[in-house]
Coordinates of C-alpha atoms in Angstrom, one line a residue:
Chain A
M1 CA 202.9 -29.7 154.0
K2 CA 201.6 -31.7 157.0
K3 CA 204.0 -29.8 159.3
A4 CA 202.7 -26.5 158.0
M5 CA 199.1 -27.6 158.7
R6 CA 200.0 -28.7 162.2
N7 CA 201.8 -25.4 162.9
R8 CA 198.8 -23.4 161.6
S9 CA 196.3 -25.3 163.9
L10 CA 198.7 -24.9 166.8
L11 CA 198.8 -21.1 166.1
L12 CA 195.0 -21.0 166.0
V13 CA 194.6 -22.8 169.3
N14 CA 197.2 -20.5 170.9
S15 CA 195.5 -17.4 169.6
V16 CA 192.1 -18.5 171.0
L17 CA 193.8 -19.2 174.4
V18 CA 195.5 -15.8 174.5
F19 CA 192.2 -14.1 173.6
S20 CA 190.3 -16.0 176.3
A21 CA 192.9 -15.2 178.8
L22 CA 192.6 -11.4 178.0
I23 CA 188.8 -11.5 178.4
M24 CA 189.2 -13.3 181.7
L25 CA 191.7 -10.8 182.9
W26 CA 189.3 -8.0 182.0
E27 CA 186.5 -9.7 183.9
A28 CA 188.8 -10.3 186.9
V29 CA 189.9 -6.6 187.1
I30 CA 186.2 -5.6 187.3
L31 CA 185.4 -8.2 190.0
I32 CA 188.5 -7.6 192.1
F33 CA 188.6 -3.8 192.1
H34 CA 184.8 -3.4 192.0
V35 CA 184.9 -1.1 188.9
Q36 CA 181.7 0.7 188.1
P37 CA 180.0 -0.2 184.7
Y38 CA 180.2 3.4 183.5
M39 CA 184.0 3.3 183.9
L40 CA 184.6 -0.2 182.6
P41 CA 181.7 -2.4 181.4
D42 CA 182.2 -6.2 181.6
P43 CA 182.7 -8.1 178.3
L44 CA 179.2 -9.6 178.3
A45 CA 177.7 -6.1 178.5
V46 CA 179.8 -5.0 175.5
V47 CA 178.6 -8.1 173.5
T48 CA 174.9 -7.5 174.4
T49 CA 175.2 -3.8 173.6
T50 CA 176.8 -4.6 170.3
A51 CA 174.0 -7.0 169.4
G52 CA 171.2 -4.7 170.7
R53 CA 172.4 -1.6 169.0
F54 CA 173.8 -3.3 165.9
P55 CA 171.7 -1.2 163.4
D56 CA 173.1 2.1 164.9
L57 CA 176.6 0.6 164.9
W58 CA 176.4 -0.6 161.4
S59 CA 175.1 2.7 160.0
A60 CA 177.9 4.6 161.8
F61 CA 180.4 2.1 160.4
L62 CA 179.1 2.6 156.9
I63 CA 179.3 6.4 157.1
T64 CA 182.9 6.3 158.3
A65 CA 183.8 3.7 155.8
E66 CA 182.4 5.8 153.0
E67 CA 184.3 8.9 154.2
A68 CA 187.6 6.9 154.5
A69 CA 187.1 5.3 151.1
M70 CA 186.4 8.6 149.3
G71 CA 189.4 10.3 150.9
L72 CA 191.6 7.3 150.1
L73 CA 190.5 7.0 146.5
A74 CA 191.0 10.7 146.0
S75 CA 194.5 10.5 147.5
I76 CA 195.4 7.6 145.2
V77 CA 194.3 9.5 142.1
V78 CA 195.9 12.8 143.1
G79 CA 199.0 11.0 144.5
V80 CA 199.7 9.1 141.3
L81 CA 199.3 12.2 139.2
V82 CA 201.6 14.2 141.5
A83 CA 204.1 11.3 141.4
L84 CA 204.0 11.3 137.6
V85 CA 204.9 15.0 137.6
F86 CA 207.7 14.4 140.2
A87 CA 209.1 11.5 138.1
R88 CA 209.5 13.8 135.1
S89 CA 212.2 16.0 136.6
R90 CA 214.7 15.9 139.4
W91 CA 214.3 19.7 139.8
I92 CA 210.5 19.5 140.4
R93 CA 211.2 16.7 142.9
R94 CA 213.8 18.7 144.8
L95 CA 211.6 21.8 144.9
L96 CA 208.3 20.3 145.8
F97 CA 209.1 17.1 147.7
P98 CA 209.6 18.8 151.1
Y99 CA 206.0 20.0 151.0
T100 CA 204.7 16.5 150.9
V101 CA 206.8 15.8 154.1
L102 CA 205.3 19.0 155.6
L103 CA 201.9 17.6 154.8
Q104 CA 202.8 14.6 156.9
T105 CA 204.2 16.5 159.9
V106 CA 201.5 19.2 160.2
P107 CA 199.3 18.4 163.2
I108 CA 195.9 17.8 161.6
M109 CA 194.0 18.9 164.7
A110 CA 195.6 22.3 164.4
V111 CA 194.4 22.7 160.8
T112 CA 190.9 21.3 161.4
P113 CA 189.3 24.8 162.2
L114 CA 190.7 26.1 158.9
I115 CA 189.4 23.1 157.0
I116 CA 185.9 23.5 158.5
M117 CA 186.0 27.2 157.6
W118 CA 186.9 26.4 154.0
V119 CA 184.7 23.4 153.1
G120 CA 182.2 23.4 156.0
P121 CA 181.8 20.7 158.7
G122 CA 180.7 17.1 158.1
L123 CA 181.4 14.9 155.1
N124 CA 183.5 17.4 153.1
A125 CA 185.8 18.2 156.0
V126 CA 186.3 14.6 157.0
V127 CA 187.1 13.4 153.5
L128 CA 189.6 16.2 153.1
I129 CA 191.3 15.2 156.4
V130 CA 191.5 11.6 155.3
F131 CA 192.9 12.8 152.0
I132 CA 195.6 14.8 153.7
F133 CA 196.4 11.8 155.9
C134 CA 196.8 9.4 153.0
L135 CA 198.4 11.6 150.3
P136 CA 202.1 11.7 151.4
S137 CA 202.6 7.9 151.4
I138 CA 201.1 7.5 148.0
I139 CA 203.2 10.2 146.5
A140 CA 206.5 9.1 148.1
N141 CA 206.1 5.4 147.2
T142 CA 204.8 5.9 143.7
T143 CA 207.5 8.4 142.8
Q144 CA 210.1 6.0 144.1
G145 CA 208.7 3.2 141.9
L146 CA 208.5 5.4 138.8
I147 CA 212.1 6.6 139.0
S148 CA 213.8 3.4 140.0
V149 CA 213.5 1.7 136.6
D150 CA 216.6 -0.4 135.5
E151 CA 218.8 1.7 133.2
N152 CA 219.1 -1.1 130.7
L153 CA 215.3 -1.3 130.3
V154 CA 215.2 2.4 129.6
Q155 CA 217.9 1.8 126.9
L156 CA 216.0 -1.1 125.5
F157 CA 212.9 1.1 125.0
L158 CA 215.2 3.7 123.5
M159 CA 216.6 1.2 121.0
H160 CA 213.2 0.4 119.7
N161 CA 212.3 4.1 119.4
A162 CA 209.6 4.0 122.1
S163 CA 207.6 7.2 122.6
Q164 CA 207.3 8.9 126.0
G165 CA 203.8 7.6 126.3
Q166 CA 204.9 4.0 125.6
K167 CA 207.7 4.4 128.1
L168 CA 205.2 5.5 130.8
R169 CA 202.5 2.9 130.0
K170 CA 204.6 -0.1 129.3
L171 CA 207.6 0.5 131.6
R172 CA 207.4 3.1 134.3
F173 CA 203.9 2.7 135.4
P174 CA 203.8 -1.1 135.7
H175 CA 207.2 -1.0 137.3
S176 CA 205.9 1.4 140.0
L177 CA 202.8 -0.7 140.9
P178 CA 204.4 -2.7 143.7
N179 CA 205.6 0.6 145.2
L180 CA 202.2 2.2 144.7
F181 CA 200.6 -0.7 146.6
V182 CA 203.0 -0.3 149.5
G183 CA 201.7 3.3 149.6
V184 CA 198.1 2.2 149.4
R185 CA 198.6 -0.3 152.2
V186 CA 200.0 2.3 154.5
A187 CA 197.4 4.8 153.5
S188 CA 194.5 2.4 153.9
G189 CA 195.5 1.8 157.5
V190 CA 195.7 5.5 158.0
A191 CA 192.4 6.3 156.2
A192 CA 190.2 4.7 158.9
I193 CA 192.1 6.5 161.6
G194 CA 191.9 9.8 159.6
A195 CA 188.2 9.5 159.2
I196 CA 187.5 8.8 162.9
I197 CA 189.8 11.7 164.0
G198 CA 188.2 13.9 161.4
E199 CA 184.7 13.1 162.8
L200 CA 185.9 13.8 166.3
F201 CA 186.8 17.3 165.3
A202 CA 184.7 18.2 162.3
G203 CA 181.7 16.0 163.3
S204 CA 178.4 15.7 161.5
T205 CA 175.9 18.2 160.3
G206 CA 172.9 16.4 161.8
V207 CA 172.3 15.6 165.5
G208 CA 172.2 12.0 166.7
H209 CA 173.6 10.4 163.5
G210 CA 177.1 10.3 162.1
G211 CA 180.1 8.0 161.7
L212 CA 182.0 6.1 164.3
G213 CA 184.0 9.1 165.5
Y214 CA 180.9 11.2 165.9
S215 CA 179.2 8.4 167.8
I216 CA 182.2 7.9 170.1
E217 CA 181.9 11.6 171.0
Y218 CA 178.1 11.2 171.5
A219 CA 178.4 8.0 173.6
K220 CA 181.0 9.6 175.8
D221 CA 178.8 12.6 176.5
Q222 CA 175.9 10.2 177.3
L223 CA 178.2 8.0 179.5
Q224 CA 177.2 5.0 177.4
T225 CA 180.4 3.2 178.1
S226 CA 179.6 -0.2 176.8
Y227 CA 178.4 1.3 173.5
L228 CA 181.7 3.3 173.5
F229 CA 183.5 0.0 173.7
A230 CA 181.4 -1.5 170.9
L231 CA 182.3 1.6 168.8
V232 CA 186.0 1.1 169.5
V233 CA 185.8 -2.5 168.3
A234 CA 183.9 -1.4 165.2
A235 CA 186.6 1.3 164.5
T236 CA 189.3 -1.3 164.8
A237 CA 187.4 -3.7 162.5
L238 CA 187.1 -0.8 159.9
G239 CA 190.9 -0.3 159.9
F240 CA 191.4 -4.1 159.4
A241 CA 188.8 -4.2 156.7
F242 CA 190.6 -1.4 154.7
F243 CA 193.9 -3.0 155.2
F244 CA 192.7 -6.4 153.9
I245 CA 190.9 -4.9 151.0
A246 CA 194.1 -3.1 150.0
M247 CA 196.0 -6.4 150.4
F248 CA 193.5 -8.2 148.3
F249 CA 193.8 -5.8 145.4
E250 CA 197.6 -6.0 145.7
W251 CA 197.4 -9.7 145.5
L252 CA 194.9 -9.6 142.6
L253 CA 197.1 -7.4 140.5
L254 CA 200.6 -8.5 141.4
H255 CA 200.6 -12.2 142.4
H256 CA 201.2 -13.4 138.8
W257 CA 204.6 -11.8 138.5
H258 CA 205.8 -10.0 141.6
E259 CA 208.0 -11.8 144.2
S260 CA 206.7 -9.9 147.2
A261 CA 203.2 -11.0 146.5
T262 CA 204.0 -14.6 146.5
V263 CA 206.3 -14.9 149.5
V264 CA 205.1 -17.8 151.7
E265 CA 205.8 -17.0 155.3
D266 CA 207.2 -19.8 157.2
I267 CA 205.7 -19.7 160.7
Chain B
M9 CA 229.9 -0.4 102.0
P10 CA 230.9 -2.0 105.4
E11 CA 228.0 -2.7 107.7
V12 CA 229.7 -0.9 110.7
L13 CA 232.5 1.5 110.3
L14 CA 234.3 3.3 113.1
R15 CA 236.7 6.0 112.2
N16 CA 239.2 7.3 114.8
V17 CA 236.5 6.9 117.5
G18 CA 237.2 8.2 121.0
K19 CA 235.1 8.4 124.1
R20 CA 235.9 10.4 127.3
F21 CA 233.5 10.7 130.2
S22 CA 233.6 14.1 131.8
G23 CA 235.8 14.3 134.9
T24 CA 238.1 11.4 134.0
A25 CA 241.8 11.8 133.1
V26 CA 242.2 8.9 130.7
P27 CA 239.6 8.5 127.9
V28 CA 237.7 5.2 127.9
L29 CA 238.4 4.6 124.2
E30 CA 240.9 6.3 121.8
G31 CA 241.5 6.1 118.1
I32 CA 239.3 3.1 117.4
E33 CA 239.4 2.1 113.7
L34 CA 237.1 -0.8 112.8
S35 CA 235.4 -2.0 109.7
I36 CA 232.9 -4.8 109.9
D37 CA 231.4 -6.3 106.8
R38 CA 227.8 -7.5 106.4
G39 CA 227.4 -11.0 107.8
E40 CA 230.6 -11.0 109.9
F41 CA 230.6 -12.2 113.5
V42 CA 233.0 -10.1 115.5
S43 CA 233.9 -10.9 119.1
I44 CA 235.4 -8.1 121.2
I45 CA 237.5 -9.2 124.1
G46 CA 239.7 -7.4 126.6
P47 CA 240.5 -6.9 130.2
S48 CA 237.9 -5.3 132.5
G49 CA 237.7 -1.5 132.1
C50 CA 238.9 -1.5 128.5
G51 CA 235.7 0.0 127.2
K52 CA 234.1 -3.1 125.5
S53 CA 230.6 -2.2 126.7
T54 CA 231.1 1.5 126.0
L55 CA 232.1 0.6 122.4
L56 CA 228.9 -1.4 121.9
K57 CA 226.8 1.5 123.3
L58 CA 228.4 3.9 120.9
V59 CA 227.6 1.7 117.9
A60 CA 224.0 1.4 119.3
G61 CA 223.8 5.2 119.5
L62 CA 223.0 5.0 123.2
L63 CA 226.0 7.1 124.0
P64 CA 227.5 9.9 121.8
C65 CA 231.1 9.7 120.6
S66 CA 233.6 12.3 122.0
S67 CA 235.6 12.2 118.7
G68 CA 235.6 10.5 115.4
E69 CA 232.5 9.0 113.7
I70 CA 230.5 5.8 113.4
A71 CA 228.4 4.7 110.5
V72 CA 226.0 1.8 110.7
N73 CA 224.9 0.8 107.2
G74 CA 226.0 4.3 106.1
M75 CA 223.8 6.0 108.7
K76 CA 224.4 7.7 112.0
P77 CA 223.9 5.2 114.9
E78 CA 220.9 6.9 116.3
D79 CA 219.2 6.8 112.9
A80 CA 220.0 3.2 112.3
R81 CA 218.2 1.8 115.4
A82 CA 215.5 0.2 113.4
L83 CA 218.1 -2.1 111.9
V84 CA 219.8 -2.9 115.2
S85 CA 218.9 -5.0 118.3
F86 CA 220.8 -4.9 121.6
V87 CA 221.1 -7.9 123.9
F88 CA 222.1 -6.9 127.4
Q89 CA 224.1 -8.9 130.0
D90 CA 221.0 -9.2 132.1
P91 CA 217.9 -10.6 130.3
T92 CA 216.2 -7.3 131.0
L93 CA 212.7 -8.9 130.8
L94 CA 209.6 -7.1 132.0
P95 CA 208.5 -9.2 135.0
W96 CA 204.8 -8.4 134.6
R97 CA 204.8 -9.8 131.1
T98 CA 204.6 -13.4 130.1
V99 CA 207.4 -14.9 128.0
E100 CA 205.4 -14.4 124.7
K101 CA 204.4 -10.8 125.7
N102 CA 208.1 -10.0 126.4
V103 CA 209.1 -11.3 123.0
A104 CA 206.3 -9.2 121.4
L105 CA 207.5 -6.0 123.3
A106 CA 209.9 -4.7 120.6
L107 CA 207.3 -5.3 117.9
E108 CA 204.7 -3.5 119.9
L109 CA 207.0 -0.5 120.5
E110 CA 207.6 -0.3 116.8
G111 CA 203.9 -0.2 116.1
K112 CA 203.5 -3.5 114.2
P113 CA 200.0 -4.9 113.8
R114 CA 198.9 -7.3 116.6
E115 CA 198.0 -10.4 114.6
E116 CA 201.3 -10.3 112.8
N117 CA 203.1 -10.0 116.2
A118 CA 201.4 -13.1 117.5
K119 CA 202.6 -15.1 114.5
T120 CA 206.2 -13.8 114.7
T121 CA 206.3 -14.4 118.4
A122 CA 205.1 -18.0 118.2
M123 CA 207.6 -18.6 115.4
L124 CA 210.5 -17.2 117.5
L125 CA 209.6 -19.1 120.6
E126 CA 209.6 -22.2 118.5
L127 CA 213.0 -21.3 117.2
V128 CA 214.6 -20.8 120.6
G129 CA 212.7 -23.8 122.1
L130 CA 210.5 -21.9 124.5
S131 CA 207.0 -22.6 123.1
H132 CA 206.1 -24.7 126.1
V133 CA 206.7 -21.8 128.5
A134 CA 205.1 -19.1 126.4
K135 CA 202.5 -18.2 129.1
H136 CA 205.0 -18.4 132.0
Y137 CA 206.3 -15.3 133.8
P138 CA 210.1 -14.6 133.9
R139 CA 210.4 -15.4 137.6
Q140 CA 209.4 -19.0 136.8
L141 CA 212.2 -19.4 134.3
S142 CA 215.9 -20.6 134.6
G143 CA 218.7 -18.2 133.7
G144 CA 219.2 -19.9 130.3
M145 CA 215.5 -19.7 129.5
K146 CA 215.4 -16.0 130.4
M147 CA 218.4 -15.3 128.2
R148 CA 216.7 -17.2 125.3
T149 CA 213.6 -15.0 125.8
S150 CA 215.8 -11.9 125.6
I151 CA 217.4 -13.1 122.4
A152 CA 214.0 -14.0 120.9
R153 CA 212.9 -10.5 121.7
A154 CA 215.9 -9.0 120.0
L155 CA 215.4 -11.1 116.9
A156 CA 211.7 -10.2 116.6
T157 CA 212.3 -7.0 114.9
R158 CA 214.4 -8.7 112.2
P159 CA 217.6 -6.9 112.9
R160 CA 220.4 -6.7 110.4
L161 CA 222.9 -6.0 113.2
L162 CA 222.9 -7.7 116.6
L163 CA 224.9 -6.1 119.4
M164 CA 225.4 -8.5 122.3
D165 CA 227.0 -7.3 125.6
E166 CA 228.2 -10.4 127.5
P167 CA 224.8 -12.0 127.1
F168 CA 225.9 -15.4 128.6
A169 CA 228.2 -14.2 131.3
A170 CA 225.8 -15.1 134.1
L171 CA 225.2 -18.7 132.9
D172 CA 227.1 -21.8 133.9
E173 CA 229.6 -23.2 131.5
M174 CA 227.5 -26.0 130.1
T175 CA 224.5 -23.8 129.4
R176 CA 226.8 -21.2 127.9
D177 CA 228.3 -23.7 125.5
R178 CA 224.8 -24.8 124.4
M179 CA 223.6 -21.2 124.0
N180 CA 226.7 -20.5 121.8
E181 CA 225.8 -23.4 119.5
E182 CA 222.2 -22.3 119.4
L183 CA 223.2 -18.7 118.6
L184 CA 225.2 -19.9 115.6
R185 CA 222.4 -22.2 114.5
L186 CA 220.0 -19.2 114.5
R187 CA 222.5 -17.1 112.6
E188 CA 222.6 -19.8 109.8
E189 CA 218.9 -19.1 109.3
Q190 CA 218.8 -15.3 109.7
N191 CA 222.3 -14.2 108.8
W192 CA 222.7 -11.1 110.9
T193 CA 226.0 -9.2 111.5
V194 CA 227.0 -9.6 115.1
I195 CA 229.2 -7.7 117.5
F196 CA 229.6 -9.8 120.6
V197 CA 231.4 -8.6 123.7
T198 CA 232.7 -11.2 126.1
H199 CA 235.2 -12.0 128.8
S200 CA 235.7 -15.6 127.7
V201 CA 238.4 -16.3 125.0
A202 CA 236.9 -19.7 124.3
E203 CA 233.5 -18.2 123.7
A204 CA 234.9 -15.4 121.5
V205 CA 236.8 -17.8 119.3
F206 CA 234.1 -20.4 119.0
L207 CA 231.5 -17.8 117.8
A208 CA 233.4 -15.3 115.8
S209 CA 234.9 -15.0 112.3
K210 CA 237.1 -12.2 113.7
V211 CA 238.2 -11.6 117.3
I212 CA 239.2 -8.1 118.3
V213 CA 241.5 -7.7 121.4
L214 CA 241.3 -4.4 123.2
A215 CA 244.0 -3.0 125.4
P216 CA 243.0 -0.8 128.4
H217 CA 243.7 2.8 129.6
P218 CA 242.8 4.1 127.1
G219 CA 240.8 1.4 125.3
R220 CA 242.3 0.8 121.9
V221 CA 242.5 -2.1 119.3
A222 CA 245.5 -4.2 120.2
H223 CA 245.1 -7.2 117.9
V224 CA 242.7 -8.4 115.2
I225 CA 242.6 -12.2 114.9
D226 CA 241.0 -13.9 111.9
V227 CA 239.3 -17.1 113.0
T228 CA 239.7 -19.5 110.1
L229 CA 237.5 -22.3 111.4
T230 CA 234.6 -23.2 109.1
Y231 CA 230.9 -22.8 109.9
P232 CA 228.8 -24.6 111.0
R233 CA 230.7 -25.0 114.2
T234 CA 229.8 -27.8 116.6
E235 CA 230.9 -29.8 119.6
A236 CA 233.6 -31.2 117.2
T237 CA 235.0 -27.8 116.6
R238 CA 235.7 -27.3 120.3
E239 CA 237.7 -30.5 120.3
S240 CA 239.8 -29.7 117.2
D241 CA 243.4 -28.8 117.3
A242 CA 242.9 -25.7 115.1
Y243 CA 240.4 -24.4 117.7
D244 CA 242.8 -25.0 120.6
E245 CA 245.6 -23.3 118.6
I246 CA 243.6 -20.1 118.0
V247 CA 242.3 -20.1 121.6
S248 CA 245.8 -20.2 123.0
R249 CA 247.1 -17.7 120.6
T250 CA 244.3 -15.3 121.5
S251 CA 244.9 -15.9 125.2
R252 CA 248.5 -15.0 124.8
L253 CA 247.6 -11.8 122.9
L254 CA 245.1 -10.9 125.5
R255 CA 247.7 -11.2 128.2
E256 CA 250.0 -9.0 126.2
A257 CA 247.3 -6.5 125.7
H258 CA 246.9 -6.4 129.5
R259 CA 250.5 -5.2 129.8
L260 CA 250.4 -2.7 127.0

């Protein structure tokens, strides 16, 4: 226990040192090569801009977070439903599974014009793009979980004359939860990226306000490089936040019983 | 009427040259404890699944209490080699599973579950999850679940094979003690001659390729059987006779 504590504090100290070193390197590059602020602002400028324009930054953050959350939730609902259909029959799976792979490989930028044509620019388009980004990993993982149930358990349910509904509710669905959460974890990382990419292409309907992606585009046009940096930091934070929220729910639902949720990493 | 009757039962899986089972004739009376023993691949587990109605016979017929196996499931419980517990359910919820599936009222289930946990000595871990239990405790949970629906016939497929010898011996004694109280008919598949003889009133030795009944041995030891039974000469004699017959069956 004591050893673990010491290891953890050592890790913390090291992390702080590495972070400080990176900041100093950044500062040094600017000083040595005389880099102009519109090309690369110094760390302090980024911090002051972040503080000074925090309300703008926060509202952009919330807009993107909302889009990402809506797309992610929609993909979980639809993904689980599709997985339930896939789990029913090997034939359906064989016929339709390739399309979910296709969904993953289609370059989203190429489809964006079509999406804008169909649902209009702004919120709808961005949510749809996030949805497309997230859907395949939810479908693939949940299907895997639903169909990989131990044969003996299926026979046990059969012995007690379980109905199809009981088999799904009491066996297949809970069994698939760990897999579903693997899908959600992957998708939550992708959701934030999807929302920002979506905004870069499908933007906002209003001028001067929008999510992080839209603001990045705007800040670039205005050569507000230090604000651009602040936006990048915010976008990264958004991705982290989604990932950790997904992890939290996974822990909340699975830590009682599932091995993967209780593994203690030895650092 | 015998509790379980097999008439000329055969089973062949498609695409295999030799049938798994052929010409099995077996009559088991109510209250009998029958052990089935035989070399690997002689179709022991398949036989059990046929009686459970989990697999169809290729030929012949099986009657459980006069019914077709798949219609008799309400009378039967199956205990698998693995504990086959649901990891997301606590011990008591696992025991209640079979009752839940058969649509019994909830308050009654809670009472039955508590009683069974008491019976198998697991009351103190009722709220634990399977991953927190030892192998023996998991198996006891599995047995409690099987007993919850008040089966007349218990089918057990090497339930103690994964346990160490001491735990296995203790589980054997516990199983017989439970049977004193509930008086089910049991078909018990095992690898272990000692276990087969200790538990059963009748040991059936199967020969492989195709699986068929080679010998039927009546175990004349009296119940209740205890630690003392294991040390008796009569027990030793039956065990060595059964071992010899098993070796012969291997060569058949």
